[in-house]
Short mmCIF file of C-alpha atoms in Angstrom, two decimals:
data_model
loop_
_atom_site.label_atom_id
_atom_site.label_comp_id
_atom_site.label_asym_id
_atom_site.label_seq_id
_atom_site.Cartn_x
_atom_site.Cartn_y
_atom_site.Cartn_z
CA MET A 1 0.00 0.00 0.00
CA LYS A 2 2.82 2.40 0.89
CA ARG A 3 4.52 1.66 -2.44
CA LYS A 4 1.27 2.37 -4.29
CA ILE A 5 0.81 5.73 -2.54
CA ALA A 6 4.45 6.67 -3.14
CA GLY A 7 4.07 5.77 -6.81
CA MET A 8 0.98 7.98 -7.11
CA ILE A 9 2.83 10.90 -5.49
CA VAL A 10 5.71 10.52 -7.95
CA LEU A 11 3.23 10.43 -10.86
CA VAL A 12 1.49 13.60 -9.68
CA LEU A 13 4.83 15.38 -9.27
CA MET A 14 5.95 14.33 -12.75
CA MET A 15 2.68 15.56 -14.27
CA SER A 16 3.04 18.88 -12.47
CA MET A 17 6.60 19.26 -13.72
CA PHE A 18 5.50 18.42 -17.27
CA GLY A 19 2.72 20.99 -17.10
CA ALA A 20 5.10 23.66 -15.87
CA CYS A 21 7.56 22.85 -18.64
CA SER A 22 4.87 22.90 -21.33
CA LYS A 23 3.64 26.34 -20.26
CA GLY A 24 7.07 27.83 -19.75
CA SER A 25 8.72 28.78 -16.50
CA ASN A 26 8.13 32.20 -14.98
CA LYS A 27 11.90 32.44 -14.62
CA ASP A 28 12.18 32.33 -18.42
CA MET A 29 9.62 35.10 -18.88
CA ILE A 30 10.63 38.66 -19.74
CA THR A 31 8.21 41.19 -18.24
CA ILE A 32 7.42 44.29 -20.27
CA GLY A 33 5.09 47.14 -19.38
CA ILE A 34 2.67 48.62 -21.91
CA GLY A 35 1.25 51.97 -20.87
CA GLN A 36 -1.52 53.38 -23.10
CA TYR A 37 -2.62 56.96 -22.54
CA ALA A 38 -6.25 56.67 -23.62
CA GLU A 39 -8.73 54.11 -24.85
CA HIS A 40 -9.67 54.57 -28.48
CA PRO A 41 -9.30 52.43 -31.64
CA SER A 42 -6.15 53.98 -33.09
CA LEU A 43 -4.17 53.50 -29.88
CA ASP A 44 -5.67 50.03 -29.43
CA ASN A 45 -4.40 49.20 -32.92
CA CYS A 46 -0.95 50.46 -31.93
CA ARG A 47 -0.92 48.08 -28.97
CA GLU A 48 -2.08 45.10 -31.03
CA GLY A 49 0.46 45.89 -33.74
CA PHE A 50 3.22 46.25 -31.15
CA LEU A 51 2.53 42.75 -29.81
CA ALA A 52 2.38 41.39 -33.36
CA GLY A 53 5.72 43.03 -34.15
CA LEU A 54 7.27 41.43 -31.07
CA LYS A 55 5.78 38.05 -32.00
CA SER A 56 7.23 38.23 -35.50
CA GLU A 57 10.65 38.58 -33.86
CA GLY A 58 10.19 35.65 -31.47
CA TYR A 59 8.64 37.33 -28.41
CA GLU A 60 5.16 36.02 -27.70
CA GLU A 61 2.93 36.86 -24.76
CA GLY A 62 2.43 33.84 -22.53
CA LYS A 63 5.42 31.98 -23.96
CA ASN A 64 8.51 34.05 -23.28
CA ILE A 65 7.13 37.48 -22.35
CA LYS A 66 4.72 38.59 -19.67
CA VAL A 67 2.84 41.79 -20.46
CA GLU A 68 1.76 44.25 -17.78
CA TYR A 69 -0.84 46.45 -19.52
CA GLU A 70 -2.28 49.65 -18.03
CA ASN A 71 -4.49 52.39 -19.49
CA ALA A 72 -4.38 55.94 -18.11
CA GLN A 73 -7.85 56.89 -19.45
CA ALA A 74 -6.43 60.23 -20.64
CA ASP A 75 -5.40 61.16 -17.08
CA ASN A 76 -1.87 62.58 -16.80
CA SER A 77 -1.54 61.85 -13.09
CA LEU A 78 -2.60 58.25 -13.66
CA ALA A 79 -0.08 57.98 -16.50
CA GLY A 80 2.62 58.96 -14.03
CA GLN A 81 1.45 56.37 -11.50
CA ILE A 82 1.45 53.67 -14.19
CA THR A 83 4.99 54.35 -15.38
CA ASP A 84 6.27 54.68 -11.80
CA GLY A 85 4.71 51.27 -11.16
CA PHE A 86 6.49 49.74 -14.14
CA VAL A 87 9.80 51.08 -12.85
CA SER A 88 9.19 49.75 -9.34
CA LYS A 89 8.47 46.32 -10.82
CA LYS A 90 11.75 46.55 -12.76
CA VAL A 91 10.22 45.59 -16.09
CA ALA A 92 12.64 44.80 -18.90
CA LEU A 93 11.15 47.43 -21.21
CA ILE A 94 8.34 49.98 -21.27
CA CYS A 95 6.20 50.53 -24.35
CA ALA A 96 4.55 53.95 -24.08
CA ILE A 97 1.58 54.62 -26.37
CA ALA A 98 0.87 58.32 -27.12
CA THR A 99 2.81 61.45 -26.22
CA PRO A 100 1.75 62.05 -22.58
CA MET A 101 2.46 58.42 -21.68
CA ALA A 102 5.85 58.55 -23.41
CA GLN A 103 6.78 61.69 -21.47
CA SER A 104 5.74 60.04 -18.20
CA ALA A 105 7.68 56.88 -19.03
CA TYR A 106 10.83 58.79 -19.88
CA GLY A 107 10.62 60.79 -16.66
CA ALA A 108 10.09 57.66 -14.58
CA ALA A 109 12.79 55.53 -16.19
CA LYS A 110 15.53 58.01 -17.11
CA ASP A 111 17.62 57.26 -13.99
CA THR A 112 17.33 53.48 -14.49
CA ASP A 113 18.52 51.06 -17.14
CA ILE A 114 14.95 50.38 -18.35
CA PRO A 115 14.57 51.25 -22.07
CA VAL A 116 11.45 53.07 -23.24
CA ILE A 117 9.99 52.47 -26.71
CA PHE A 118 7.23 54.88 -27.64
CA THR A 119 4.63 54.93 -30.40
CA ALA A 120 1.96 57.36 -31.63
CA VAL A 121 4.06 60.38 -30.67
CA THR A 122 3.44 63.06 -33.29
CA ASP A 123 6.46 65.26 -32.59
CA PRO A 124 9.13 63.57 -30.47
CA ILE A 125 11.39 66.63 -30.73
CA LEU A 126 8.77 69.07 -29.43
CA ALA A 127 7.87 66.52 -26.74
CA LYS A 128 11.56 66.58 -25.67
CA LEU A 129 11.94 62.86 -26.32
CA ALA A 130 14.47 63.41 -29.10
CA LYS A 131 17.03 66.04 -30.07
CA ASP A 132 16.78 68.31 -33.10
CA ASP A 133 18.85 65.83 -35.14
CA LYS A 134 16.34 63.04 -34.23
CA THR A 135 18.78 61.27 -31.91
CA PRO A 136 17.38 60.13 -28.53
CA VAL A 137 17.63 62.29 -25.41
CA GLY A 138 18.31 59.14 -23.39
CA ASN A 139 17.46 55.45 -23.34
CA ILE A 140 14.29 56.09 -25.35
CA THR A 141 13.20 55.76 -28.98
CA GLY A 142 10.16 54.72 -30.98
CA THR A 143 7.83 55.72 -33.80
CA SER A 144 6.06 58.93 -34.75
CA ASP A 145 2.52 59.22 -36.13
CA LYS A 146 3.26 62.58 -37.74
CA LEU A 147 0.29 63.65 -39.83
CA PRO A 148 0.64 64.10 -43.62
CA VAL A 149 -0.76 67.63 -43.26
CA GLU A 150 -0.25 68.86 -46.82
CA GLU A 151 -1.77 65.73 -48.34
CA GLN A 152 -4.77 66.12 -46.01
CA LEU A 153 -5.31 69.74 -47.07
CA LYS A 154 -5.09 68.77 -50.75
CA MET A 155 -7.70 66.06 -50.16
CA ILE A 156 -10.11 68.41 -48.37
CA ARG A 157 -9.81 70.97 -51.18
CA LYS A 158 -10.55 68.28 -53.79
CA ILE A 159 -13.63 67.01 -51.90
CA LEU A 160 -14.91 70.46 -50.84
CA PRO A 161 -13.91 72.89 -53.63
CA GLU A 162 -15.97 75.75 -52.15
CA ALA A 163 -14.89 75.38 -48.51
CA LYS A 164 -13.07 78.27 -46.83
CA LYS A 165 -12.85 77.54 -43.11
CA ILE A 166 -11.60 74.36 -41.42
CA GLY A 167 -12.31 73.91 -37.72
CA ILE A 168 -9.88 72.04 -35.48
CA LEU A 169 -10.53 71.10 -31.85
CA TYR A 170 -7.47 70.26 -29.75
CA ASN A 171 -6.24 69.90 -26.20
CA THR A 172 -3.84 72.76 -25.45
CA GLY A 173 -1.98 70.47 -23.03
CA GLU A 174 -1.04 67.91 -25.70
CA VAL A 175 2.19 68.97 -27.40
CA ASN A 176 1.47 66.68 -30.35
CA SER A 177 -1.69 68.68 -31.08
CA VAL A 178 0.02 72.05 -30.66
CA SER A 179 2.65 70.94 -33.19
CA ALA A 180 0.02 69.77 -35.69
CA ILE A 181 -2.03 72.97 -35.34
CA GLU A 182 1.01 75.11 -36.16
CA GLU A 183 1.72 73.08 -39.29
CA TYR A 184 -1.89 73.31 -40.45
CA LYS A 185 -1.90 77.08 -39.94
CA ALA A 186 1.37 77.45 -41.84
CA LEU A 187 0.11 75.50 -44.88
CA ALA A 188 -3.63 76.22 -44.98
CA GLY A 189 -3.31 79.48 -46.92
CA ASN A 190 -1.60 77.65 -49.78
CA TYR A 191 -4.89 75.86 -50.42
CA GLY A 192 -7.24 78.77 -49.77
CA PHE A 193 -8.22 77.72 -46.25
CA GLU A 194 -8.43 79.50 -42.92
CA ILE A 195 -7.93 77.42 -39.78
CA VAL A 196 -10.44 78.10 -37.00
CA GLU A 197 -8.98 76.56 -33.87
CA SER A 198 -10.66 75.82 -30.57
CA GLY A 199 -8.44 74.84 -27.65
CA ILE A 200 -9.86 72.79 -24.80
CA THR A 201 -8.28 71.48 -21.61
CA ALA A 202 -10.60 68.59 -20.67
CA THR A 203 -13.22 66.25 -22.11
CA ALA A 204 -15.93 68.26 -20.35
CA ASP A 205 -15.11 71.25 -22.60
CA ILE A 206 -15.85 69.41 -25.84
CA PRO A 207 -19.68 69.65 -26.12
CA LEU A 208 -19.74 73.46 -25.88
CA ALA A 209 -16.57 73.88 -27.96
CA THR A 210 -18.06 71.68 -30.69
CA ASP A 211 -21.35 73.58 -30.75
CA ASN A 212 -19.43 76.85 -31.01
CA ILE A 213 -17.01 75.84 -33.75
CA LEU A 214 -19.75 74.30 -35.91
CA THR A 215 -21.29 77.77 -36.33
CA LYS A 216 -18.06 79.12 -37.85
CA VAL A 217 -16.71 76.50 -40.27
CA ASP A 218 -17.39 74.56 -43.46
CA CYS A 219 -15.86 71.35 -42.09
CA ILE A 220 -13.95 69.97 -39.13
CA ASN A 221 -10.57 68.29 -39.39
CA ASN A 222 -9.79 65.91 -36.56
CA LEU A 223 -6.22 65.44 -35.33
CA THR A 224 -4.76 62.53 -33.37
CA ASP A 225 -5.50 64.50 -30.19
CA ASN A 226 -6.24 61.87 -27.52
CA THR A 227 -8.77 63.97 -25.60
CA VAL A 228 -10.72 64.90 -28.73
CA VAL A 229 -10.58 61.41 -30.28
CA SER A 230 -12.02 59.95 -27.08
CA SER A 231 -15.09 62.15 -27.66
CA LEU A 232 -15.30 61.62 -31.42
CA PRO A 233 -18.80 60.00 -31.37
CA LEU A 234 -20.23 63.15 -29.77
CA ILE A 235 -18.48 65.43 -32.28
CA LEU A 236 -19.68 63.31 -35.21
CA LYS A 237 -23.26 63.36 -33.94
CA LYS A 238 -23.33 67.14 -33.55
CA ALA A 239 -21.67 67.70 -36.94
CA ALA A 240 -24.02 65.28 -38.72
CA GLU A 241 -27.03 67.18 -37.37
CA LYS A 242 -25.70 70.30 -39.13
CA LYS A 243 -24.55 68.40 -42.24
CA ILE A 244 -20.96 69.50 -41.68
CA PRO A 245 -18.26 67.03 -42.81
CA VAL A 246 -15.69 65.80 -40.30
CA PHE A 247 -12.37 64.61 -41.71
CA GLY A 248 -10.31 62.11 -39.72
CA SER A 249 -6.60 61.62 -39.28
CA GLU A 250 -6.47 57.83 -39.58
CA VAL A 251 -8.48 54.84 -40.80
CA GLU A 252 -10.31 54.01 -37.55
CA GLN A 253 -11.84 57.49 -37.44
CA VAL A 254 -13.19 56.99 -40.97
CA LYS A 255 -14.69 53.65 -39.94
CA SER A 256 -16.39 55.44 -37.05
CA GLY A 257 -18.04 58.13 -39.17
CA CYS A 258 -15.49 60.65 -40.42
CA LEU A 259 -15.91 61.35 -44.14
CA ALA A 260 -12.33 60.66 -45.25
CA THR A 261 -8.65 60.98 -44.46
CA VAL A 262 -5.20 60.67 -45.87
CA GLY A 263 -3.54 58.89 -43.01
CA ILE A 264 -1.39 56.08 -41.71
CA ASP A 265 -2.35 52.65 -40.44
CA TYR A 266 -1.81 52.55 -36.67
CA TYR A 267 -1.54 48.76 -36.62
CA ASP A 268 1.42 49.00 -39.02
CA LEU A 269 2.89 51.73 -36.81
CA GLY A 270 2.63 49.37 -33.83
CA VAL A 271 4.27 46.52 -35.76
CA LYS A 272 7.26 48.73 -36.61
CA THR A 273 7.50 49.71 -32.93
CA GLY A 274 7.37 46.09 -31.79
CA LYS A 275 10.22 45.18 -34.10
CA MET A 276 12.29 48.03 -32.70
CA ALA A 277 11.56 46.80 -29.17
CA ALA A 278 12.64 43.28 -30.15
CA GLN A 279 16.04 44.58 -31.25
CA VAL A 280 16.48 46.09 -27.80
CA LEU A 281 15.34 42.95 -25.97
CA LYS A 282 17.72 40.81 -28.04
CA GLY A 283 20.60 43.12 -27.18
CA GLU A 284 21.19 43.92 -30.84
CA LYS A 285 20.77 47.66 -30.25
CA LYS A 286 20.23 50.09 -27.40
CA ALA A 287 17.28 52.45 -27.44
CA SER A 288 19.74 55.29 -26.85
CA ASP A 289 21.43 54.46 -30.18
CA MET A 290 18.26 54.34 -32.31
CA ASN A 291 16.68 57.39 -33.94
CA PHE A 292 12.89 57.51 -33.86
CA GLU A 293 11.17 56.38 -37.06
CA ILE A 294 8.28 57.77 -39.09
CA ILE A 295 5.90 55.83 -41.32
CA ASP A 296 5.82 57.87 -44.51
CA LYS A 297 3.30 55.64 -46.28
CA ALA A 298 -0.12 57.31 -46.16
CA ALA A 299 -3.26 56.29 -48.03
CA PHE A 300 -6.72 57.69 -48.75
CA TYR A 301 -9.59 56.19 -46.77
CA GLY A 302 -13.21 57.16 -47.37
CA ASN A 303 -16.66 56.34 -46.04
CA SER A 304 -19.33 56.21 -48.77
CA ALA A 305 -22.16 55.93 -46.22
CA VAL A 306 -21.12 59.22 -44.61
CA ALA A 307 -20.71 60.83 -48.04
CA LYS A 308 -24.25 59.77 -48.98
CA ASN A 309 -25.67 61.17 -45.73
CA LEU A 310 -23.94 64.49 -46.42
CA GLY A 311 -24.86 64.57 -50.12
CA ILE A 312 -21.20 64.60 -51.15
CA ASP A 313 -19.67 62.77 -54.10
CA LEU A 314 -16.18 61.56 -53.30
CA PRO A 315 -13.86 62.13 -56.31
CA LYS A 316 -13.29 58.98 -58.34
CA ASP A 317 -9.53 59.48 -58.53
CA LEU A 318 -9.46 59.25 -54.71
CA THR A 319 -11.79 56.28 -54.32
CA ASP A 320 -10.09 54.32 -57.12
CA THR A 321 -6.73 54.53 -55.33
CA ALA A 322 -8.06 54.21 -51.77
CA GLY A 323 -6.33 52.06 -49.19
CA GLU A 324 -9.85 51.08 -48.14
CA MET A 325 -13.41 52.32 -48.58
CA PHE A 326 -16.18 51.78 -46.03
CA ASP A 327 -19.89 51.57 -46.83
CA SER A 328 -21.20 51.69 -43.27
CA ILE A 329 -20.56 53.47 -39.98
CA ALA A 330 -19.12 51.35 -37.18
CA GLU A 331 -20.95 51.45 -33.87
#
């Protein structure tokens, strides 16, 4: 009887050991922290692309990496708490999604040996995450979602030949938005436009700011501003009631009800970022030796359902070369 019990114990122990081996040992896991500034589709796509980029280079969640994911819900103080937490846990790498999160991550990790890889940062130089020559300010690098401003203005002029005033809502506290606004203002006159800007400081400001700007413009152009994008459904609803077109800055905004955009694919941006992170994890490069990268491939995306609702015919030369066209509005 004793031999039988001992044999059963050995069998159970062997099965436990086999299970542990098949799942991978925690000791073999590399822990990385992903901090996302706000919850909206473009940043979600960045995160999914980042994980896909890592996987393509041999780093897969649950196999050899453990992912600590946190979302700041567009709260700067929470972003700081999240990145401080990653540092206290001594993660191997921090992925920071969007400018405010990247700034928090750099501040939290700059006196450690933890590398920071950012994505969806419109102007890393203005955000003080890179020097004027695009080299890193420290152990930090990543990818920029810089808007193709001139191409966007050309597209708006082609779709709305009579338009004069473009409204832009933006958070004055987001340096990425401030940078984009300045570029729009510098180039708008070349295409016969005037930029009507409306700066806000919080989500609560958006309903009134939207109502106000809609009385002054022929269309609205949406940036990658995290505060504004988080309230995009409200802006689209108010604009639709007045039959005023809203142009997006990337494909997910067009899916959600913006008329059109010339923009980048945020999933692809995330993939590029993940591959950069993999180089750091493998020890092939240091973040401090890698210049930030920009995706310069932009495509036209249009929504024919929105165009129909607005009574607008999208030019055939745009739709024929579109990266993707949508015939419905995503909920």
